[in-house]
Amino acid sequence: MVRLIRDSWAKAEPYLPEVTQFFYGMLFTLAPATRDFFPINMEVQRNRMVRALVHVVQMVDQPDDLVPFLRQLGRDHRKFGVVPSHYEAVGTALLAAMKTQLGPDWTDEVERAWAEAFTIIARQMQEAAATDTNPPNWSARVAEHRRLTWDLAMVRLEPDQHIPFRPGQYLSVEVPQRPRLWRYLSPANAPRPDGSVEFHIRAIEGGWVSRAIVSHTQPGDVWRFGPPVGTLGVDRDSGRDVLMVAGGTGVAPMQSMLDELSHWGENPKVHLFYGGRTWEDLYALEMLRMLASCNPWLTVTPVVESGPRPVGGEEGTLADAVTRYGAWPGRDVLVAGSPAMIRATVSRMLVAGTALDQIRYDPFTID
């Protein structure tokens, strides 16, 4: 089944714009209500949903990785008001788009493979959604917006209801300046008694949502959140020490976990490598060093790619710096940052001898 799916997708992928256009046209015809799930300007959406769907379909032979992700995804999609008929419409539209593009290469055997894979995926997502007792989404009001640098802002929000996230998880977020453009953000704090949540957002080039948040967010704005998702976390009872590798604002989930650990007297040893292109990118370093000065279980190593070498730090990429220390046997390894940074770091660590089952990171690229 998976071989047929991958082979047929390899033939269709060069024509992704045509597949995408047919897919959305068919979806909105079959289920007009789904149009409200997407931004007004579909150019922003482009090929994201089709690529994500195909990526998930191709993982159908990896149930240990795929099933927990699908169940999280099913719970998360409750925020849109997704119902079972919408899953049917998505599957029908995807298969119709592939059939139209592949022509004679779309055989009965290929169609069965795609249909079976999508049925497995939809079933897992629907079951998770049906058994979730939490609200489908939460609202929170911006209490504070502060520029940390010219392109980086801290936003603190006060939710209407407690959001049951665990340190290290992330949330899908919709802001009033960019309705229907949901993006994933990681809280930079552990859950607090007052329920407030703090985010650190960098405005990236071409980032519709990040630029709007940094430049135009105002106190009083109301944000919407989907359910917490993600697998990062520290197991204090495992007996294993922890290696954290964070690039840029990827330090936020690490800060959330360290915030939680700081409430305990005894913890696993944690070594955090915190990297950026220049010294100025390490906006959280002072706070992290203060935390380390009060907690002997924590070591913080700053890493910069260019400019003077930081005191007590390393030069080069995070992949360079981390692998200089060897394979880190026996450690739980947590990695967060840009997709490119995660790929580079994980690849280099595997070559250096780190076992794959030691390493955890979250798939921020799957929107």
XYZ file of C-alpha atoms in Angstrom:
367
model
C 0.000 0.000 0.000
C 2.693 2.478 1.001
C 4.820 1.636 -2.052
C 1.884 2.328 -4.358
C 1.164 5.620 -2.581
C 4.768 6.806 -2.753
C 5.256 5.781 -6.368
C 2.050 7.484 -7.508
C 2.833 10.642 -5.537
C 6.290 10.829 -7.139
C 4.523 11.043 -10.524
C 2.023 13.676 -9.332
C 4.291 15.916 -7.223
C 5.766 17.881 -10.179
C 2.187 19.017 -10.845
C 1.415 20.057 -7.264
C -0.163 23.436 -8.232
C -2.661 21.631 -10.494
C -3.369 18.963 -7.860
C -3.889 21.667 -5.236
C -6.218 23.766 -7.389
C -8.399 20.758 -8.218
C -8.377 19.585 -4.585
C -9.688 22.867 -3.161
C -12.235 23.307 -5.947
C -13.629 19.840 -5.302
C -13.527 20.224 -1.495
C -15.441 23.509 -1.497
C -18.008 22.043 -3.913
C -18.582 18.931 -1.801
C -18.536 20.742 1.555
C -19.006 24.521 1.130
C -18.770 25.075 4.905
C -15.091 24.074 4.837
C -14.271 27.313 2.997
C -14.609 29.084 6.352
C -11.744 26.986 7.755
C -9.251 28.739 5.476
C -8.021 32.348 5.121
C -9.743 34.662 2.680
C -6.532 34.880 0.639
C -5.941 31.263 -0.395
C -2.556 32.220 -1.856
C -1.245 32.180 1.702
C -2.490 28.605 2.100
C -1.095 27.510 -1.284
C 0.017 23.877 -1.194
C 0.281 23.479 2.576
C -2.737 21.279 3.211
C -2.124 18.932 0.270
C 1.544 18.497 1.200
C 0.599 17.808 4.810
C -2.052 15.300 3.799
C 0.347 13.428 1.529
C 3.089 13.476 4.168
C 0.743 11.871 6.671
C -0.582 9.328 4.157
C 2.998 8.261 3.372
C 3.604 7.562 7.078
C 0.766 5.059 7.351
C 3.299 2.212 7.798
C 4.791 3.930 10.885
C 1.928 3.582 13.400
C 4.040 4.181 16.524
C 4.888 7.671 15.262
C 1.778 8.401 13.266
C -1.072 7.393 15.579
C -0.201 9.745 18.505
C 0.292 12.581 16.011
C -3.043 11.876 14.302
C -4.896 11.757 17.595
C -3.440 15.142 18.549
C -4.368 16.453 15.114
C -7.934 15.174 15.466
C -8.349 16.947 18.805
C -6.795 20.102 17.380
C -9.179 20.200 14.395
C -12.168 20.492 16.725
C -11.384 24.214 16.854
C -12.647 24.531 13.257
C -15.926 22.751 13.891
C -14.884 19.745 11.792
C -17.517 16.977 11.585
C -17.262 13.450 10.071
C -18.715 14.512 6.705
C -15.816 16.949 6.294
C -13.311 14.089 6.524
C -15.208 12.264 3.793
C -15.136 15.367 1.593
C -11.376 15.846 2.111
C -10.668 12.210 1.204
C -12.887 12.339 -1.882
C -11.314 15.604 -3.050
C -7.751 14.332 -2.537
C -8.356 11.106 -4.455
C -10.186 12.940 -7.234
C -7.319 15.414 -7.601
C -4.789 12.601 -7.815
C -6.909 10.644 -10.305
C -7.344 13.669 -12.572
C -3.619 14.355 -12.640
C -2.358 10.786 -12.996
C -4.799 9.649 -15.655
C -3.977 6.057 -16.738
C -1.443 5.695 -13.900
C -4.354 5.897 -11.441
C -5.217 2.197 -11.414
C -7.797 0.430 -9.263
C -4.947 -0.881 -7.099
C -3.522 2.619 -6.563
C -6.957 4.004 -5.708
C -7.535 1.266 -3.112
C -4.164 2.028 -1.506
C -4.928 5.737 -1.148
C -8.483 5.091 0.049
C -7.380 2.562 2.675
C -4.624 4.835 3.978
C -6.917 7.857 4.236
C -9.586 5.765 5.996
C -7.051 4.723 8.653
C -6.005 8.337 9.165
C -9.535 9.741 9.328
C -10.657 7.039 11.770
C -7.868 7.843 14.243
C -8.546 11.589 14.059
C -12.308 11.215 14.465
C -12.009 8.805 17.400
C -9.680 11.206 19.228
C -11.992 14.161 18.569
C -15.055 12.241 19.745
C -13.496 11.272 23.090
C -11.985 14.685 23.950
C -13.842 16.345 26.833
C -11.954 19.668 26.674
C -13.377 22.750 24.932
C -12.643 22.825 21.175
C -10.787 26.130 21.641
C -9.911 28.767 24.219
C -9.913 32.574 24.145
C -7.355 34.802 25.823
C -6.892 38.557 26.073
C -3.532 40.253 25.485
C -2.381 41.767 28.781
C 1.078 42.890 27.673
C 2.978 43.355 24.397
C 6.624 44.326 24.635
C 9.394 44.524 22.038
C 12.495 42.599 23.150
C 14.382 43.545 19.973
C 13.326 45.286 16.777
C 11.985 42.023 15.324
C 11.084 40.117 18.505
C 8.166 40.616 20.885
C 6.985 39.148 24.159
C 3.209 38.757 24.410
C 1.511 37.813 27.683
C -2.100 36.683 27.597
C -4.765 35.970 30.205
C -7.118 33.139 29.100
C -10.826 33.107 29.912
C -10.392 29.485 31.070
C -7.388 27.477 32.187
C -5.521 25.988 29.197
C -4.299 22.526 30.242
C -0.893 22.538 28.531
C 2.189 20.720 29.761
C 5.626 22.393 29.768
C 7.192 21.846 26.343
C 3.909 21.641 24.427
C 2.750 24.135 21.813
C -0.594 25.644 20.783
C -2.195 26.643 17.503
C -3.006 30.353 17.615
C -5.298 32.685 15.669
C -4.842 36.456 16.073
C -7.398 39.141 15.099
C -4.995 40.789 12.619
C -4.835 37.569 10.562
C -8.137 35.664 10.904
C -8.096 31.965 9.915
C -4.295 31.922 9.596
C -3.518 29.551 12.453
C 0.115 29.214 13.525
C 1.866 27.151 16.199
C 3.479 28.931 19.166
C 5.169 27.503 22.272
C 4.513 28.987 25.713
C 7.726 30.192 27.348
C 6.439 29.488 30.863
C 5.111 26.554 32.836
C 1.429 26.741 33.837
C 0.901 29.532 36.373
C -1.683 29.883 39.143
C -3.257 32.860 37.336
C -3.370 30.920 34.039
C -1.392 33.538 32.090
C 0.668 32.409 29.102
C 3.754 34.126 27.641
C 4.977 33.818 24.058
C 8.131 35.043 22.314
C 7.537 35.751 18.612
C 10.122 36.770 16.018
C 8.948 38.498 12.832
C 10.229 36.361 9.984
C 10.529 37.423 6.358
C 7.291 36.625 4.570
C 5.641 35.696 7.858
C 2.137 37.113 7.672
C 1.223 36.164 11.218
C 4.547 36.735 12.985
C 4.948 40.228 11.509
C 1.394 41.149 12.457
C 1.963 39.985 16.043
C 5.262 41.820 16.490
C 4.155 45.067 14.843
C 0.433 45.385 15.498
C -0.637 43.442 18.603
C -2.299 45.645 21.223
C -3.347 45.027 24.839
C -6.980 43.960 24.793
C -6.692 41.938 21.565
C -8.407 38.558 21.826
C -6.548 35.485 20.579
C -7.966 32.011 20.010
C -6.086 28.807 20.871
C -6.480 25.214 19.805
C -5.762 22.287 22.139
C -2.189 21.797 23.403
C -0.109 19.408 21.297
C 3.473 18.160 21.247
C 5.685 15.469 22.742
C 8.507 17.428 24.374
C 8.844 17.070 28.124
C 11.235 16.071 30.888
C 10.649 12.792 32.688
C 11.961 13.467 36.201
C 11.447 9.831 37.221
C 13.400 8.216 34.369
C 16.813 8.556 35.987
C 18.209 9.946 32.719
C 19.865 13.333 32.359
C 18.709 15.729 29.645
C 20.295 17.518 26.695
C 18.326 20.484 25.319
C 19.221 22.075 21.967
C 17.410 25.318 21.135
C 17.768 27.719 18.232
C 16.264 31.210 18.281
C 12.735 31.300 19.673
C 12.942 27.506 19.906
C 14.231 28.281 23.383
C 10.628 28.999 24.480
C 9.544 25.375 25.093
C 12.882 24.789 26.857
C 12.187 27.778 29.117
C 8.757 26.341 29.878
C 10.263 23.022 30.964
C 13.051 24.677 32.949
C 10.486 26.910 34.653
C 8.640 23.788 35.783
C 11.838 22.044 36.952
C 12.896 25.081 38.978
C 10.050 24.375 41.393
C 11.747 21.132 42.475
C 14.789 20.741 44.674
C 16.229 17.734 42.853
C 16.178 17.225 39.095
C 18.032 15.386 36.350
C 21.114 17.228 35.121
C 20.179 19.439 32.178
C 22.643 20.833 29.636
C 21.095 23.479 27.355
C 22.824 24.590 24.137
C 21.203 27.872 23.091
C 22.182 29.172 19.645
C 21.720 32.043 17.214
C 23.436 33.658 14.290
C 24.880 36.454 16.440
C 25.161 37.345 20.109
C 22.157 39.680 19.789
C 19.946 36.738 18.829
C 20.379 35.162 22.277
C 17.669 37.305 23.833
C 16.927 34.868 26.688
C 20.531 34.200 27.712
C 20.639 36.510 30.722
C 17.503 34.969 32.197
C 18.803 31.444 31.557
C 22.120 32.224 33.218
C 20.320 33.615 36.247
C 18.293 30.400 36.430
C 21.467 28.307 36.176
C 23.153 30.306 38.951
C 20.367 29.240 41.338
C 20.033 25.649 40.131
C 23.193 23.512 40.063
C 21.495 20.863 37.909
C 21.383 23.313 34.945
C 24.265 24.168 32.566
C 23.749 26.726 29.786
C 26.113 26.947 26.792
C 25.541 29.828 24.337
C 26.423 29.206 20.675
C 26.869 31.830 17.933
C 27.524 31.276 14.243
C 29.331 34.581 13.638
C 30.933 37.331 15.666
C 33.067 37.021 18.786
C 32.935 33.765 20.703
C 30.688 34.166 23.764
C 32.268 33.773 27.177
C 31.790 30.177 28.237
C 30.224 29.437 24.874
C 30.848 27.886 21.466
C 31.279 29.079 17.874
C 29.541 27.555 14.854
C 26.150 26.006 14.346
C 24.292 24.180 17.068
C 25.003 20.941 15.193
C 28.739 21.734 15.348
C 28.694 22.654 19.023
C 26.640 19.747 20.304
C 28.532 17.048 18.428
C 31.898 18.330 19.670
C 30.901 16.761 22.971
C 30.314 13.325 21.465
C 27.196 11.162 21.256
C 25.597 12.070 24.603
C 24.886 8.449 25.595
C 22.133 7.874 28.133
C 20.641 11.370 27.754
C 17.150 12.326 26.669
C 17.715 14.788 23.815
C 15.135 17.539 23.162
C 15.524 19.744 20.061
C 13.510 22.869 19.145
C 13.989 25.598 16.556
C 13.494 26.159 12.844
C 12.838 23.098 10.653
C 16.262 23.556 8.999
C 18.031 23.746 12.374
C 16.219 20.633 13.636
C 17.084 18.646 10.495
C 20.753 19.671 10.596
C 21.184 19.021 14.315
C 19.406 15.673 14.399
C 21.287 14.450 11.306
C 24.678 15.392 12.750
C 23.879 13.820 16.104
C 22.880 10.538 14.463
C 26.177 10.513 12.536
C 28.006 11.239 15.814
C 26.466 8.125 17.347
C 23.414 9.409 19.229
C 20.637 6.814 19.121
C 17.481 7.863 17.274
C 15.255 6.809 20.173
C 17.063 9.299 22.431
C 15.979 12.290 20.344
C 12.630 14.078 20.412
C 11.389 17.074 18.455
C 8.004 18.274 17.266
C 6.849 18.529 13.600
C 6.211 22.271 13.396
C 6.338 22.003 9.602
C 3.039 20.100 9.488
C 0.402 22.847 9.702
